[in-house]
Amino acid sequence: MDIDNLMDMYGDEVLHICMYFLKNQHDAEDAFQEIFVKIYKKGHTFRSQSSIKTWITSIAINTCKDILKSSWRRNVIEFSTIKEAGDHYYDEKKSEDEVYDTLQELPDIYKEVVYLKYYKEMTAKEIAKVLGISVAAVNSRLYRAKEELAIIFNEKGLGVNG
């Protein structure tokens, strides 16, 4: 595996994942380097059962999670937009801050799948591979996240249009 080529192809996405999880440019850059060192060292373990993108994304997410655990930081996930939440669409007038604040109220287990599904536009199968869970678990978490989002939006008076 040519690490320079992989950095050119996936570097921006990996850095975005790092910023998303770590919320700090310095930490994100450190994580970025750590991730590509792991990719270089573990390149021989890649199996074409999944795409290289899925494999790299998995390494990036797991590395960021490890960093957050080791430094006792809270996992605050930033969503700049949300394209949809289940079968419900939210008024375009809702501010990005309201959506962001509401998403922060979801348990981390749901934030991950919502981020990967709606922000990274991954399929349930890809998410399952990245997180090391079954497709059924992904779908279950997405369903529960959508239910919780609808409840939270309604409680905040933000309204859900069905």
GROMACS .gro file of C-alpha atoms in nm:
model
  162
    1MET     CA    1   0.000   0.000   0.000
    2ASP     CA    2   0.132   0.339  -0.100
    3ILE     CA    3   0.075   0.553   0.210
    4ASP     CA    4   0.128   0.879   0.019
    5ASN     CA    5  -0.143   0.784  -0.228
    6LEU     CA    6  -0.381   0.689   0.055
    7MET     CA    7  -0.312   1.021   0.229
    8ASP     CA    8  -0.387   1.208  -0.093
    9MET     CA    9  -0.708   1.015  -0.150
   10TYR     CA   10  -0.844   0.998   0.205
   11GLY     CA   11  -0.650   1.257   0.404
   12ASP     CA   12  -0.917   1.527   0.396
   13GLU     CA   13  -1.185   1.283   0.506
   14VAL     CA   14  -0.970   1.143   0.788
   15LEU     CA   15  -0.889   1.494   0.912
   16HIS     CA   16  -1.259   1.581   0.901
   17ILE     CA   17  -1.340   1.273   1.111
   18CYS     CA   18  -1.070   1.374   1.358
   19MET     CA   19  -1.206   1.729   1.388
   20TYR     CA   20  -1.558   1.594   1.421
   21PHE     CA   21  -1.470   1.374   1.716
   22LEU     CA   22  -1.189   1.569   1.884
   23LYS     CA   23  -1.304   1.931   1.834
   24ASN     CA   24  -0.950   2.062   1.846
   25GLN     CA   25  -0.715   2.128   1.554
   26HIS     CA   26  -0.403   2.022   1.744
   27ASP     CA   27  -0.558   1.695   1.869
   28ALA     CA   28  -0.703   1.629   1.524
   29GLU     CA   29  -0.363   1.669   1.359
   30ASP     CA   30  -0.201   1.438   1.614
   31ALA     CA   31  -0.474   1.181   1.559
   32PHE     CA   32  -0.437   1.216   1.181
   33GLN     CA   33  -0.069   1.123   1.207
   34GLU     CA   34  -0.143   0.835   1.442
   35ILE     CA   35  -0.411   0.703   1.206
   36PHE     CA   36  -0.184   0.700   0.902
   37VAL     CA   37   0.094   0.533   1.102
   38LYS     CA   38  -0.157   0.260   1.192
   39ILE     CA   39  -0.266   0.230   0.830
   40TYR     CA   40   0.097   0.198   0.723
   41LYS     CA   41   0.171  -0.065   0.988
   42LYS     CA   42  -0.156  -0.256   0.940
   43GLY     CA   43  -0.172  -0.234   0.561
   44HIS     CA   44  -0.099  -0.603   0.527
   45THR     CA   45  -0.412  -0.684   0.734
   46PHE     CA   46  -0.652  -0.517   0.489
   47ARG     CA   47  -0.887  -0.766   0.330
   48SER     CA   48  -1.092  -0.672   0.028
   49GLN     CA   49  -1.410  -0.787   0.206
   50SER     CA   50  -1.478  -0.417   0.258
   51SER     CA   51  -1.366  -0.110   0.068
   52ILE     CA   52  -1.040   0.061   0.155
   53LYS     CA   53  -1.246   0.370   0.245
   54THR     CA   54  -1.451   0.171   0.498
   55TRP     CA   55  -1.135   0.022   0.647
   56ILE     CA   56  -0.965   0.362   0.681
   57THR     CA   57  -1.281   0.520   0.824
   58SER     CA   58  -1.300   0.243   1.081
   59ILE     CA   59  -0.939   0.298   1.187
   60ALA     CA   60  -0.996   0.674   1.208
   61ILE     CA   61  -1.311   0.647   1.420
   62ASN     CA   62  -1.163   0.387   1.654
   63THR     CA   63  -0.844   0.589   1.699
   64CYS     CA   64  -1.042   0.902   1.783
   65LYS     CA   65  -1.255   0.708   2.030
   66ASP     CA   66  -0.941   0.573   2.196
   67ILE     CA   67  -0.800   0.925   2.224
   68LEU     CA   68  -1.121   1.052   2.379
   69LYS     CA   69  -1.126   0.767   2.630
   70SER     CA   70  -0.763   0.807   2.724
   71SER     CA   71  -0.787   1.181   2.779
   72TRP     CA   72  -1.122   1.161   2.960
   73ARG     CA   73  -1.276   1.405   2.719
   74ARG     CA   74  -1.646   1.408   2.650
   75ASN     CA   75  -1.746   1.304   2.302
   76VAL     CA   76  -1.912   1.612   2.160
   77ILE     CA   77  -2.013   1.550   1.803
   78GLU     CA   78  -2.061   1.839   1.563
   79PHE     CA   79  -2.311   1.817   1.286
   80SER     CA   80  -2.304   2.107   1.044
   81THR     CA   81  -2.622   1.986   0.877
   82ILE     CA   82  -2.868   1.705   0.891
   83LYS     CA   83  -3.033   1.608   0.568
   84GLU     CA   84  -3.315   1.410   0.718
   85ALA     CA   85  -3.428   1.233   1.033
   86GLY     CA   86  -3.634   0.932   0.941
   87ASP     CA   87  -3.956   1.003   0.762
   88HIS     CA   88  -3.972   1.352   0.914
   89TYR     CA   89  -3.836   1.668   0.762
   90TYR     CA   90  -3.773   1.974   0.969
   91ASP     CA   91  -3.864   2.322   0.861
   92GLU     CA   92  -3.581   2.488   0.674
   93LYS     CA   93  -3.620   2.785   0.909
   94LYS     CA   94  -3.481   2.587   1.203
   95SER     CA   95  -3.139   2.716   1.279
   96GLU     CA   96  -2.835   2.498   1.252
   97ASP     CA   97  -2.764   2.567   1.619
   98GLU     CA   98  -3.103   2.428   1.724
   99VAL     CA   99  -3.042   2.112   1.524
  100TYR     CA  100  -2.688   2.082   1.659
  101ASP     CA  101  -2.800   2.129   2.020
  102THR     CA  102  -3.075   1.874   1.977
  103LEU     CA  103  -2.840   1.617   1.826
  104GLN     CA  104  -2.609   1.658   2.125
  105GLU     CA  105  -2.886   1.524   2.346
  106LEU     CA  106  -2.877   1.186   2.173
  107PRO     CA  107  -2.678   0.911   2.343
  108ASP     CA  108  -2.335   0.865   2.180
  109ILE     CA  109  -2.438   0.525   2.047
  110TYR     CA  110  -2.703   0.698   1.833
  111LYS     CA  111  -2.494   1.003   1.740
  112GLU     CA  112  -2.239   0.775   1.571
  113VAL     CA  113  -2.486   0.606   1.340
  114VAL     CA  114  -2.668   0.932   1.259
  115TYR     CA  115  -2.336   1.096   1.172
  116LEU     CA  116  -2.222   0.809   0.950
  117LYS     CA  117  -2.561   0.767   0.781
  118TYR     CA  118  -2.663   1.125   0.716
  119TYR     CA  119  -2.340   1.321   0.719
  120LYS     CA  120  -2.097   1.069   0.568
  121GLU     CA  121  -2.377   0.911   0.358
  122MET     CA  122  -2.271   0.556   0.439
  123THR     CA  123  -2.496   0.256   0.391
  124ALA     CA  124  -2.609   0.045   0.685
  125LYS     CA  125  -2.372  -0.228   0.569
  126GLU     CA  126  -2.076   0.014   0.563
  127ILE     CA  127  -2.168   0.152   0.905
  128ALA     CA  128  -2.188  -0.201   1.043
  129LYS     CA  129  -1.836  -0.275   0.919
  130VAL     CA  130  -1.696   0.051   1.054
  131LEU     CA  131  -1.851   0.007   1.400
  132GLY     CA  132  -1.810  -0.371   1.416
  133ILE     CA  133  -2.181  -0.436   1.468
  134SER     CA  134  -2.454  -0.609   1.268
  135VAL     CA  135  -2.662  -0.435   1.001
  136ALA     CA  136  -2.967  -0.508   1.219
  137ALA     CA  137  -2.802  -0.322   1.508
  138VAL     CA  138  -2.730  -0.025   1.280
  139ASN     CA  139  -3.092  -0.014   1.164
  140SER     CA  140  -3.216  -0.046   1.521
  141ARG     CA  141  -2.995   0.239   1.640
  142LEU     CA  142  -3.105   0.459   1.350
  143TYR     CA  143  -3.470   0.387   1.424
  144ARG     CA  144  -3.427   0.468   1.793
  145ALA     CA  145  -3.228   0.782   1.712
  146LYS     CA  146  -3.507   0.903   1.482
  147GLU     CA  147  -3.767   0.837   1.751
  148GLU     CA  148  -3.565   1.024   2.013
  149LEU     CA  149  -3.498   1.315   1.777
  150ALA     CA  150  -3.869   1.353   1.705
  151ILE     CA  151  -3.949   1.353   2.078
  152ILE     CA  152  -3.673   1.602   2.160
  153PHE     CA  153  -3.770   1.836   1.874
  154ASN     CA  154  -4.135   1.828   1.983
  155GLU     CA  155  -4.043   1.889   2.350
  156LYS     CA  156  -3.838   2.191   2.245
  157GLY     CA  157  -4.130   2.320   2.043
  158LEU     CA  158  -3.935   2.292   1.722
  159GLY     CA  159  -4.209   2.081   1.569
  160VAL     CA  160  -4.183   1.791   1.334
  161ASN     CA  161  -4.362   1.794   1.003
  162GLY     CA  162  -4.456   1.446   0.891
   0.00000   0.00000   0.00000
